[in-house]
CSV table of C-alpha atoms and ligand atoms in Angstrom, one decimal:
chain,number,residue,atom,x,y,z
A,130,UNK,CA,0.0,0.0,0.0
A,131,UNK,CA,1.2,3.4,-0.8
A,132,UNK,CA,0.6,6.7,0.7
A,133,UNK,CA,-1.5,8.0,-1.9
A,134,UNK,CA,-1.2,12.3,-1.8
A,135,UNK,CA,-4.9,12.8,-3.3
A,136,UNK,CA,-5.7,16.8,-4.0
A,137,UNK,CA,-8.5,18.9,-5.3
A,138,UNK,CA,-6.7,21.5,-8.0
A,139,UNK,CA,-9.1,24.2,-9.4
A,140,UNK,CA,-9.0,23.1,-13.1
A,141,UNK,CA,-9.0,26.7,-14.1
A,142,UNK,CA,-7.7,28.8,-11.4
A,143,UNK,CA,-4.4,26.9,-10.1
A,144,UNK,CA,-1.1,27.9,-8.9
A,145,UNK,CA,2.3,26.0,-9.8
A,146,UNK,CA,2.3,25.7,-5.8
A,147,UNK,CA,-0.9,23.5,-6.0
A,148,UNK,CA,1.1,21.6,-8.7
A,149,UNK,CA,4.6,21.6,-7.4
A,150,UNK,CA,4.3,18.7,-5.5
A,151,UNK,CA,3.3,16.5,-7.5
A,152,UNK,CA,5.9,17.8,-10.3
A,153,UNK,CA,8.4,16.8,-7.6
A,154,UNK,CA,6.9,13.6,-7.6
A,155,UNK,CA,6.7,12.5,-11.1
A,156,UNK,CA,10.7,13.9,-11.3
A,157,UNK,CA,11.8,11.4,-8.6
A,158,UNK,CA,10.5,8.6,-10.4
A,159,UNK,CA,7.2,8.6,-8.8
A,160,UNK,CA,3.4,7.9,-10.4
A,161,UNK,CA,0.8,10.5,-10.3
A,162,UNK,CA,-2.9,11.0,-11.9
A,163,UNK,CA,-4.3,14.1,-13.5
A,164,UNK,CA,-6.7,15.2,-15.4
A,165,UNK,CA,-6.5,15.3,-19.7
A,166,UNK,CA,-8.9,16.6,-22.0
A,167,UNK,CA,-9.3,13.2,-23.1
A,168,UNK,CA,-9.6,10.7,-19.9
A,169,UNK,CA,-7.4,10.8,-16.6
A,170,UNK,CA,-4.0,9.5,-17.1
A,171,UNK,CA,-1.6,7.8,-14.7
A,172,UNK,CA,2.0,9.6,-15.4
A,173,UNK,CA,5.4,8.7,-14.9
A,174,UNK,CA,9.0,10.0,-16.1
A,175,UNK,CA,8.8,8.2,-19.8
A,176,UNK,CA,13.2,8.2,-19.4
A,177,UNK,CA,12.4,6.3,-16.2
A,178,UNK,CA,12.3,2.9,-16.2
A,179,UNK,CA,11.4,2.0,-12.5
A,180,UNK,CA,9.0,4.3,-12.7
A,181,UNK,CA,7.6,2.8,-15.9
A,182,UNK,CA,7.9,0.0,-14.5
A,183,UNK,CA,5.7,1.1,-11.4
A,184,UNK,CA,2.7,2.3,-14.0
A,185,UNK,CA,2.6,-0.9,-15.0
A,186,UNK,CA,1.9,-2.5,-11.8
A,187,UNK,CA,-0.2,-0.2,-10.7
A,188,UNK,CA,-2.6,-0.8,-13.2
A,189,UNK,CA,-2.4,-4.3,-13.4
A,190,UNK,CA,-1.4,-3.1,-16.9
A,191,UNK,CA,0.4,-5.6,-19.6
A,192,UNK,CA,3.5,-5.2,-20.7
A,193,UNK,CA,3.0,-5.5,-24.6
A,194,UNK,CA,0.4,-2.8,-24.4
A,195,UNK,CA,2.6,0.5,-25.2
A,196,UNK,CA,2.1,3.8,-23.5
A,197,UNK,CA,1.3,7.5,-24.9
A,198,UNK,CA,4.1,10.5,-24.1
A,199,UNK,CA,2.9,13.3,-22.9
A,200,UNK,CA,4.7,16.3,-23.9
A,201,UNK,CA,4.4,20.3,-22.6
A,202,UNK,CA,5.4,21.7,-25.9
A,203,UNK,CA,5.5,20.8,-29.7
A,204,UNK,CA,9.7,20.9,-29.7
A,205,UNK,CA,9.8,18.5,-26.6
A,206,UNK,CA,8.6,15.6,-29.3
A,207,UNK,CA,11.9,15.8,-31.5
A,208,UNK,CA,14.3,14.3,-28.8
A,209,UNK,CA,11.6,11.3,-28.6
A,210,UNK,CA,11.6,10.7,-32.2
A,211,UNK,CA,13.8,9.6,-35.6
A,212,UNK,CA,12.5,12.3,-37.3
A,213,UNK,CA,9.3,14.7,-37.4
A,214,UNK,CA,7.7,14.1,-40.5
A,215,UNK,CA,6.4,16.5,-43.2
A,216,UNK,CA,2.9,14.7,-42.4
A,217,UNK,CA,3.8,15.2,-38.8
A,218,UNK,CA,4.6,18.4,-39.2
A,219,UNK,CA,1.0,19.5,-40.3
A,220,UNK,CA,-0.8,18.1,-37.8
A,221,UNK,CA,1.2,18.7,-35.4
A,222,UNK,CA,0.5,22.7,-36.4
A,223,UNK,CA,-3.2,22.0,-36.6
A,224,UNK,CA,-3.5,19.8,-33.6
A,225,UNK,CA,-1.7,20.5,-30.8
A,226,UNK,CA,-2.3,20.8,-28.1
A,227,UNK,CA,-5.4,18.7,-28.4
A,228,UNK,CA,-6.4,15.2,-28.4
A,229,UNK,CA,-4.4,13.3,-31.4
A,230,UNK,CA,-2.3,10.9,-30.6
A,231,UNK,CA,0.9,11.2,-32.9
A,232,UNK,CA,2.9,7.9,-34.2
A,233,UNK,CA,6.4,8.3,-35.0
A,234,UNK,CA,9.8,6.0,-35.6
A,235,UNK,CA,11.2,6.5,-31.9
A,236,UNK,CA,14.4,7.7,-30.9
A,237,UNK,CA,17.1,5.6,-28.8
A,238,UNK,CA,16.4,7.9,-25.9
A,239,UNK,CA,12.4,6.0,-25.4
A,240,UNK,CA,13.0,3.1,-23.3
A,241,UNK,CA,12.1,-0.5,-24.3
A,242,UNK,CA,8.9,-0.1,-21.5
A,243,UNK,CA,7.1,3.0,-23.1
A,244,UNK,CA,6.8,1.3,-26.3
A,245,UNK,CA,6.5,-2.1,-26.0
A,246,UNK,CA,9.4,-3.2,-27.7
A,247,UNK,CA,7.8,-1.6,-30.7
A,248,UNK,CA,10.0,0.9,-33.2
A,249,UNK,CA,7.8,3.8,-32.8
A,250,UNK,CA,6.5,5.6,-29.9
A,251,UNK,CA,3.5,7.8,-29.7
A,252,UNK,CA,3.2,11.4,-28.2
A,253,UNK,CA,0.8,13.9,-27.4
A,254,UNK,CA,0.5,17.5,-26.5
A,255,UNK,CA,-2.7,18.1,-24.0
A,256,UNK,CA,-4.6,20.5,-23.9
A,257,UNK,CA,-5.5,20.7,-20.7
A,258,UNK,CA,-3.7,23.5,-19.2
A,259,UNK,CA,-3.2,21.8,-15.9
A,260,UNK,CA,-1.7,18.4,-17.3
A,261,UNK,CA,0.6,20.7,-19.9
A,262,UNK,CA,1.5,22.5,-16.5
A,263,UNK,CA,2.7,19.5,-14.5
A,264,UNK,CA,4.6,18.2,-17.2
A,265,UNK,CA,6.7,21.5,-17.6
A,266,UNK,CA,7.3,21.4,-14.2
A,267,UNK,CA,8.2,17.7,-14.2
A,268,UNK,CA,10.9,19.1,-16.3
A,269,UNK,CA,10.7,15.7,-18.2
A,270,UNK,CA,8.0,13.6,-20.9
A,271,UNK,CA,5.3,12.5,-19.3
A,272,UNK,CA,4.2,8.3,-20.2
A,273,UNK,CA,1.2,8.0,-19.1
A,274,UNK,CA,-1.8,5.7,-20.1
A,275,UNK,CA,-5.4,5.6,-18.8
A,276,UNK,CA,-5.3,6.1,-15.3
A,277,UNK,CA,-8.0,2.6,-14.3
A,278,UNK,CA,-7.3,-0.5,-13.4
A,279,UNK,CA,-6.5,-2.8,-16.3
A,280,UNK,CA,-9.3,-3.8,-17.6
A,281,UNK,CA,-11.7,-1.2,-16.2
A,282,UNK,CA,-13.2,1.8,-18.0
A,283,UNK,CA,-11.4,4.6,-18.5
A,284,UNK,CA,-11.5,7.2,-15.8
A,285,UNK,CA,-13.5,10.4,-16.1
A,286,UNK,CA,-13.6,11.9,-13.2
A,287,UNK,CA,-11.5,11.6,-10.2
A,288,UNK,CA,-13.6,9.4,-8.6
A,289,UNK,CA,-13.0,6.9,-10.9
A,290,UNK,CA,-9.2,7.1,-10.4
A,291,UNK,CA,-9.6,7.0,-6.0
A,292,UNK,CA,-12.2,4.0,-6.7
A,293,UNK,CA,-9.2,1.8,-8.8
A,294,UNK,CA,-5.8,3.7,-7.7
A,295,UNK,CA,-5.9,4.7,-4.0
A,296,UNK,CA,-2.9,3.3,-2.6
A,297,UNK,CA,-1.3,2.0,-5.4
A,298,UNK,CA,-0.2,5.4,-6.7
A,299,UNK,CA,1.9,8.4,-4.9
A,300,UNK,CA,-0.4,10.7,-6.1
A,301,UNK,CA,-3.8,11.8,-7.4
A,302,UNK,CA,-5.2,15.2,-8.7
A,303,UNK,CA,-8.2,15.8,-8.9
A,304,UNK,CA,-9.1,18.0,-11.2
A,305,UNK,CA,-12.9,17.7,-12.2
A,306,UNK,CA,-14.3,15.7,-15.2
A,307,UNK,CA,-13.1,15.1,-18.5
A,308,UNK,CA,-14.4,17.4,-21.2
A,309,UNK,CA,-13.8,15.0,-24.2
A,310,UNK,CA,-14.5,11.5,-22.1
A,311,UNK,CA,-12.7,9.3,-24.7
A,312,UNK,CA,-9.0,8.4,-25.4
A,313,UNK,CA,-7.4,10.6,-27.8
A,314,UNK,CA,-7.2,9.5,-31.7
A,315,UNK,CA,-4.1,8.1,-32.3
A,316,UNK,CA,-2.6,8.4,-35.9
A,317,UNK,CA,0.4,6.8,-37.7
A,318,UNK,CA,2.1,9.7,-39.2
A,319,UNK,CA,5.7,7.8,-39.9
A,320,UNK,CA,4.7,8.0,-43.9
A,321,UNK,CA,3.1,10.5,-46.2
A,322,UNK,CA,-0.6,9.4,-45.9
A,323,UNK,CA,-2.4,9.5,-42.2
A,324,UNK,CA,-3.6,6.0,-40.8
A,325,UNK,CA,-6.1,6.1,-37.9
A,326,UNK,CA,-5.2,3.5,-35.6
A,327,UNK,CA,-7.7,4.5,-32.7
A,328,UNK,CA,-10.6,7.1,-33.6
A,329,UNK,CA,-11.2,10.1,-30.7
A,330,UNK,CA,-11.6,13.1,-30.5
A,331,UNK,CA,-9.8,14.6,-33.8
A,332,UNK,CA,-12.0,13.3,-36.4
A,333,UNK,CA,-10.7,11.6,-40.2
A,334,UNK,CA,-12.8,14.6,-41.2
A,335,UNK,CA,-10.5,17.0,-39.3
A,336,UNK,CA,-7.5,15.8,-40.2
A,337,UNK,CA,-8.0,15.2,-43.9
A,338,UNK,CA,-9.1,19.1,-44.2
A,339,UNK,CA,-5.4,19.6,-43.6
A,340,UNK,CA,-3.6,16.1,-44.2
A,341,UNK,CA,-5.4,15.3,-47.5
A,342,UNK,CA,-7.2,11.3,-47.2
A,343,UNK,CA,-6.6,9.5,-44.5
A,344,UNK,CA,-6.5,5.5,-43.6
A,345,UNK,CA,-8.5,3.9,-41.2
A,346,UNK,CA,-6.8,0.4,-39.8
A,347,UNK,CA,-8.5,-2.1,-41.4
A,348,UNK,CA,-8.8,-3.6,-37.6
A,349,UNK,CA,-11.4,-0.8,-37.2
A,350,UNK,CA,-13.3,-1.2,-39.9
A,351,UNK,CA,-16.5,-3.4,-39.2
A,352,UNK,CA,-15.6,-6.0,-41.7
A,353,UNK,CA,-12.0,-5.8,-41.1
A,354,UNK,CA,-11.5,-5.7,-44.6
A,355,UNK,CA,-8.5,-2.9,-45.2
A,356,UNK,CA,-8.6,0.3,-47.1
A,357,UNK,CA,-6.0,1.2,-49.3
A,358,UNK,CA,-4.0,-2.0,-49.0
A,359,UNK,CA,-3.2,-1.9,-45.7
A,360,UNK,CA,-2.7,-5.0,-43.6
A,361,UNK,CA,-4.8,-6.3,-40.7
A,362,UNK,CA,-1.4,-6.7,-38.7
A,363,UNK,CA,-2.4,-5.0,-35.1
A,364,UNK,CA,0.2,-1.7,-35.4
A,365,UNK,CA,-1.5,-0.2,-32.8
A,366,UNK,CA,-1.6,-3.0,-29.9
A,367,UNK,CA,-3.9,-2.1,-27.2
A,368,UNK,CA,-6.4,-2.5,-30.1
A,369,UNK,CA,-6.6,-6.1,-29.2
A,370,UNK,CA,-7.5,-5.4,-25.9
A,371,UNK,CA,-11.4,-5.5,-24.6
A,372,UNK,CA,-10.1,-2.1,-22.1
A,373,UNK,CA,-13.3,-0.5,-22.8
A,374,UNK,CA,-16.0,-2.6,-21.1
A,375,UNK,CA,-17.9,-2.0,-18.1
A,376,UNK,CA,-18.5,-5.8,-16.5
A,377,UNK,CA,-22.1,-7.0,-18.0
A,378,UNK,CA,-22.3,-8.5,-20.9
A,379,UNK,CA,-23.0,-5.7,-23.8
A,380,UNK,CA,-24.8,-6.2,-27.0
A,381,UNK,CA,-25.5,-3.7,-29.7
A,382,UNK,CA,-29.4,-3.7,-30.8
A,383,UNK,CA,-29.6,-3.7,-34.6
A,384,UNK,CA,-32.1,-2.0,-36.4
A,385,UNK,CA,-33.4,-2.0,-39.8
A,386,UNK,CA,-31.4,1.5,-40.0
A,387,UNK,CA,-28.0,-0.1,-37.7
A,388,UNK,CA,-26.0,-0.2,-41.2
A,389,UNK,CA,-26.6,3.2,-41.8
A,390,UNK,CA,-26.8,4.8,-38.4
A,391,UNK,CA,-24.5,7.9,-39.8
A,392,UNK,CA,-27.4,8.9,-42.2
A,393,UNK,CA,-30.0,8.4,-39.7
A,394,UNK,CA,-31.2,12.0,-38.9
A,395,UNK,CA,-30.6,12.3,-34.7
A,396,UNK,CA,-34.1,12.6,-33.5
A,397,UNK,CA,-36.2,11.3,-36.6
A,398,UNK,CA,-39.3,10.3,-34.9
A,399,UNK,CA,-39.4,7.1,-37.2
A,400,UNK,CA,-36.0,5.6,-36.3
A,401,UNK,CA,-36.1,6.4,-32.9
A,402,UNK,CA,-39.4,4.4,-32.4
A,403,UNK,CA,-37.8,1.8,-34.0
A,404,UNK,CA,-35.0,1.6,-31.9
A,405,UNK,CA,-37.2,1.7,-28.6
A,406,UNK,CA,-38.9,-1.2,-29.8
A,407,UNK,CA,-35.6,-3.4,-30.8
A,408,UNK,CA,-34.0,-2.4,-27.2
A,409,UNK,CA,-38.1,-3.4,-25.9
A,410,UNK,CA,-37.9,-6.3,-27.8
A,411,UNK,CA,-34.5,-7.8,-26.9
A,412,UNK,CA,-35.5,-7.2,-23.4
A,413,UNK,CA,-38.6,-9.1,-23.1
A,414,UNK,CA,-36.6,-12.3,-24.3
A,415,UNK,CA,-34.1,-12.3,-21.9
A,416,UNK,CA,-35.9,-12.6,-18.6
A,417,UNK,CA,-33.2,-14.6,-16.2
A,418,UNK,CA,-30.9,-11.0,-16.5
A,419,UNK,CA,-30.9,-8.1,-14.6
A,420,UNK,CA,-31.1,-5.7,-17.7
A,421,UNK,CA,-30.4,-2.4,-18.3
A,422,UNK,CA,-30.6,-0.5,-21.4
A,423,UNK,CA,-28.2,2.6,-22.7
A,424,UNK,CA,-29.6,4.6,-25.1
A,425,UNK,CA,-30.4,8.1,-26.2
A,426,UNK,CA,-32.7,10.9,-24.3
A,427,UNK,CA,-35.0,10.9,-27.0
A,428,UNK,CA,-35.1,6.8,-27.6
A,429,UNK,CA,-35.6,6.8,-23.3
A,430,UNK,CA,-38.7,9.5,-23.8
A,431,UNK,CA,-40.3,6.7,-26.1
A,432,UNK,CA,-38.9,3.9,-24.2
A,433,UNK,CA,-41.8,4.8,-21.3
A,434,UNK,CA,-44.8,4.2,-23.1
A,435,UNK,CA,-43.9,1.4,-25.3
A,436,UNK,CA,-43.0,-0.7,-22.6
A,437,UNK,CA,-46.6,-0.4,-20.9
A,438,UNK,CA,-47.8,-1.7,-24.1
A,439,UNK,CA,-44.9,-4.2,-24.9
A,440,UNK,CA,-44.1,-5.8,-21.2
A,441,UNK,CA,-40.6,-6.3,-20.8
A,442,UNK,CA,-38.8,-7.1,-17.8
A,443,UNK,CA,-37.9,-4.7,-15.3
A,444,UNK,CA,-35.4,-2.2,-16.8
A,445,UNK,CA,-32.3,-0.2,-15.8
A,446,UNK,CA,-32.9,2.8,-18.5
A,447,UNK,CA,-29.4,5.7,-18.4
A,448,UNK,CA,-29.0,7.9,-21.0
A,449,UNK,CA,-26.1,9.2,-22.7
A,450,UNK,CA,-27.5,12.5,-23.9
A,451,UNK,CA,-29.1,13.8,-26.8
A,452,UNK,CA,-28.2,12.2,-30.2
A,453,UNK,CA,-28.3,16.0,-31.8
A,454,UNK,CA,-25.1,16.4,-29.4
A,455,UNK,CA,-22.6,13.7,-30.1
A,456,UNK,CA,-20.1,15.4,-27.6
A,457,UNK,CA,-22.3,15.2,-24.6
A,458,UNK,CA,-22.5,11.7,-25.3
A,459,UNK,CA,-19.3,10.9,-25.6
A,460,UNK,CA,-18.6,12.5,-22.2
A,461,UNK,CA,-21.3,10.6,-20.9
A,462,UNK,CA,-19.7,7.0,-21.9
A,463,UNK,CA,-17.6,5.4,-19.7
A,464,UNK,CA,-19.1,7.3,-16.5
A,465,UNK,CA,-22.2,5.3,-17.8
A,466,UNK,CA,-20.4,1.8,-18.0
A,467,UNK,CA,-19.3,2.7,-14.4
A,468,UNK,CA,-22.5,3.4,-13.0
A,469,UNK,CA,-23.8,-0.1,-14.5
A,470,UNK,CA,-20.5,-1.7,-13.3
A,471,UNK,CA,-22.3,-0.3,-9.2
A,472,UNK,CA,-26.4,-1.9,-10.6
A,473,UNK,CA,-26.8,-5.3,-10.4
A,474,UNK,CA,-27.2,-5.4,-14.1
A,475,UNK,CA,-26.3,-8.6,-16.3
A,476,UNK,CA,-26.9,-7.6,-19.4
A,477,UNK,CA,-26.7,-4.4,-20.8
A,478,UNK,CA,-28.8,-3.5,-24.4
A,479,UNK,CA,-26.9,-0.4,-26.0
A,480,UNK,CA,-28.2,1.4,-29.0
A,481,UNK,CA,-26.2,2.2,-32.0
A,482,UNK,CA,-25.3,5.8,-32.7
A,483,UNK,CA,-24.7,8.2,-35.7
A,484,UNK,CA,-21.3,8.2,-36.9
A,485,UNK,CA,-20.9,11.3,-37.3
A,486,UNK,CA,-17.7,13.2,-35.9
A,487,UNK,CA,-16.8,11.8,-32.6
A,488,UNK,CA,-19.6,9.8,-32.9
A,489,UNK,CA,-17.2,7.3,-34.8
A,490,UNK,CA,-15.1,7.1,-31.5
A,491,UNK,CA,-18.0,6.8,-29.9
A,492,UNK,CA,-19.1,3.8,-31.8
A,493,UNK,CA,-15.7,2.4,-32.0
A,494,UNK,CA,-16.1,2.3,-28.0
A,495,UNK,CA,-19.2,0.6,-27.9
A,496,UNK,CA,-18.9,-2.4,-30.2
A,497,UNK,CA,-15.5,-3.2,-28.5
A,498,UNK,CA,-17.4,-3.4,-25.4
A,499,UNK,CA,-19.9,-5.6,-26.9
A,500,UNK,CA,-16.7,-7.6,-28.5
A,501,UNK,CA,-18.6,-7.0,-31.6
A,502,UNK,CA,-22.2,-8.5,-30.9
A,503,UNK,CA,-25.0,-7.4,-32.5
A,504,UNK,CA,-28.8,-9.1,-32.0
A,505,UNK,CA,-31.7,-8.4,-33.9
A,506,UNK,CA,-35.0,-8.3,-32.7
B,106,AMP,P1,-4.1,4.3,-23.1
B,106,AMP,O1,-3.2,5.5,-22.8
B,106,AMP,O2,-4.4,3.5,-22.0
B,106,AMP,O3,-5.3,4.8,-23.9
B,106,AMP,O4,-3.3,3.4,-24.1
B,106,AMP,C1,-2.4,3.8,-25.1
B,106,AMP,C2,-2.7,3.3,-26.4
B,106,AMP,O5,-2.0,4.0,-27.4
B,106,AMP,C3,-2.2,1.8,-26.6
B,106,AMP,O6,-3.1,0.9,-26.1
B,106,AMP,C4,-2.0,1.8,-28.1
B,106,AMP,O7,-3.2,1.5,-28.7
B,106,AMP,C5,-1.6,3.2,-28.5
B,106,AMP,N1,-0.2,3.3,-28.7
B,106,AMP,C6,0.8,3.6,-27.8
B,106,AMP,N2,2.0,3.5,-28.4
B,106,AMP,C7,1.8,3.2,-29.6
B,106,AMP,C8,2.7,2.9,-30.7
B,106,AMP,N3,4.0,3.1,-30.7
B,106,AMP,N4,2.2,2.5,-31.9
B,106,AMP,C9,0.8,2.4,-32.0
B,106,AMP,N5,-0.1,2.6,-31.0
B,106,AMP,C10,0.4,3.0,-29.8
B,107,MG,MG1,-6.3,2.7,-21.4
């Protein structure tokens, strides 16, 4: 057990003194959790590899999975890499500080710990003035991956990181919720064309308004069939890992409109009573589980009166927001997948979502949590 320093830091109104020590921490080869744009992330001196080494265990983390380096500044990336590339370059300009995820050929200065043995390492400048704030005064990068326990969702509030970390970390800031909610996007940029390997916040849209077309992994794709030529090889390798899922057993409903969810207008009156009556539907077959249902607030504003006609089994209805705001929802997420992870529910019945803008992250989220099951009514 550690002797976990946990402190409430005004997000927008802090001092370096309220930061200091924990700076002073992370230099001396210790762990620490802050808040990101993105999620929570547990930190640790990326040169250091005892301290790398205590991220790991901490999170019950393992080791082939690779870890993102937080940087304070654009420059602070070149020591980390082979070379900055032209492709790099650009979204590096547009981009930082934000939520993307950058993929480069690493230098001989990133241990063997941060990247998994792998040739490149990943960096990222956040936006978050507080976490770019602790890593200047760290004086060093920053590795630091989701701060939950292996396996758990990520954290989005502080809560989340006392509930998994407390005493298994030297220190934890908390520093309100998340505004984004999901990991950052993370892109290969070691060639001349982008290559999404994990979709967030920074959209494909986004980035090809500066970056010109850009790759999806075919492992992301829905029939894992690649674009472009690309090979299903797992470049990015915490893509193989189920990290997203809250504990019951998730299943995405499909609907007549499932395959086409990103033309489906948010609130059309049509669709959404159709997808009250799939999530109904599933429900009432399923009695022996404890069910709950995640949907949108329009779909749970049907759900009421449908079910005194249709009969299903008592229901644990939570709503990720409106399906005009994708960004809401995506806040919303894993703070959801925790609060089932608390209800006795068995079985949870998730609708699909548009695809629009971060609603691709979004969705990317929810069928690895369902391990890719779909059921039709
Ligand atoms: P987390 O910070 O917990 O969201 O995990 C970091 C994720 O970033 C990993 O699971 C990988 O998917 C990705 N990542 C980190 N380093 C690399 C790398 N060198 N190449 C590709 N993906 C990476
Ligand atoms: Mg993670």
């Amino acid at each position: 057990m550690k002797a976990t320093r946990l402190q409430v830091v005004d997000p927008q109104h802090f001092t370096d003194a309220d930061l200091l020590p924990f700076a002073r921490l992370l230099a001396a080869g210790g762990t620490v959790a802050f808040p990101t744009e993105t999620v929570y992330g547990l930190g640790a001196d990326a040169t250091n590899p005892a301290a790398l080494s205590s991220v790991f265990a901490a999170k019950g983390r393992p080791s082939d999975n690779p870890l993102i380096v937080h940087v304070a500044a654009p420059q602070d990336c070149e020591p980390l890499v082979r070379t900055v590339t032209p492709l790099a370059r650009v979204l590096i300009a547009r981009f930082w500080p934000g939520p993307l995820t950058i993929v480069l050929q690493r230098s001989s200065r990133v241990p063997d710990l941060v990247t998994a043995g792998l040739e490149t390492v990943a960096v990222r400048l956040p936006a978050h003035p507080l976490a770019r704030r602790l890593i200047a005064l760290a004086g060093v990068p920053i590795a630091a991956p989701s701060a939950n326990r292996s396996g758990r969702p990520s954290p989005t509030r502080s809560g989340h990181v006392v509930t998994d970390l407390m005493g298994r970390v030297d220190g934890i800031i908390d520093g309100g919720p998340c505004a984004v909610g999901l990991e950052s996007t993370v892109v290969d940029a070691t060639g001349a064309q982008p290559v999404i390997l994990r979709p967030g916040g920074v959209t494909r849209e986004m980035m090809a308004s500066v970056a010109g077309p850009v790759a999806i992994h075919p492992a992301l794709t829905r029939a894992g069939v690649g674009e472009e030529g690309h090979s299903g090889a797992p470049r990015s390798p915490g893509m193989k890992y189920t990290h997203y899922a809250p504990r019951a057993r998730l299943v995405l409903a499909r609907t007549s409109r499932s395959g086409a969810t990103d033309q489906t207008p948010p609130a059309n009156p049509a669709a959404v009573a159709e997808v009250a009556r799939v999530l109904l539907a599933l429900a009432q077959r399923q009695q022996a589980e404890t069910i709950g249902i995640l949907c949108t607030d329009e779909t749970a504003a049907v759900l009421g009166a449908l079910a005194a006609e249709m009969k299903p089994p008592p229901l644990v209805v939570k709503t990720l927001g409106s399906a005009a705001n994708p960004e809401e929802m995506a806040a919303n997420l894993f703070l959801r997948f925790r609060e089932f992870d608390d209800s006795p529910v068995t079985l949870i019945l998730a609708q699909p979502l548009p695809e629009k803008a971060i609603g691709h992250a979004l969705m990317n989220r929810l069928e690895k949590a369902a391990g890719h099951q779909w059921e039709e009514a």
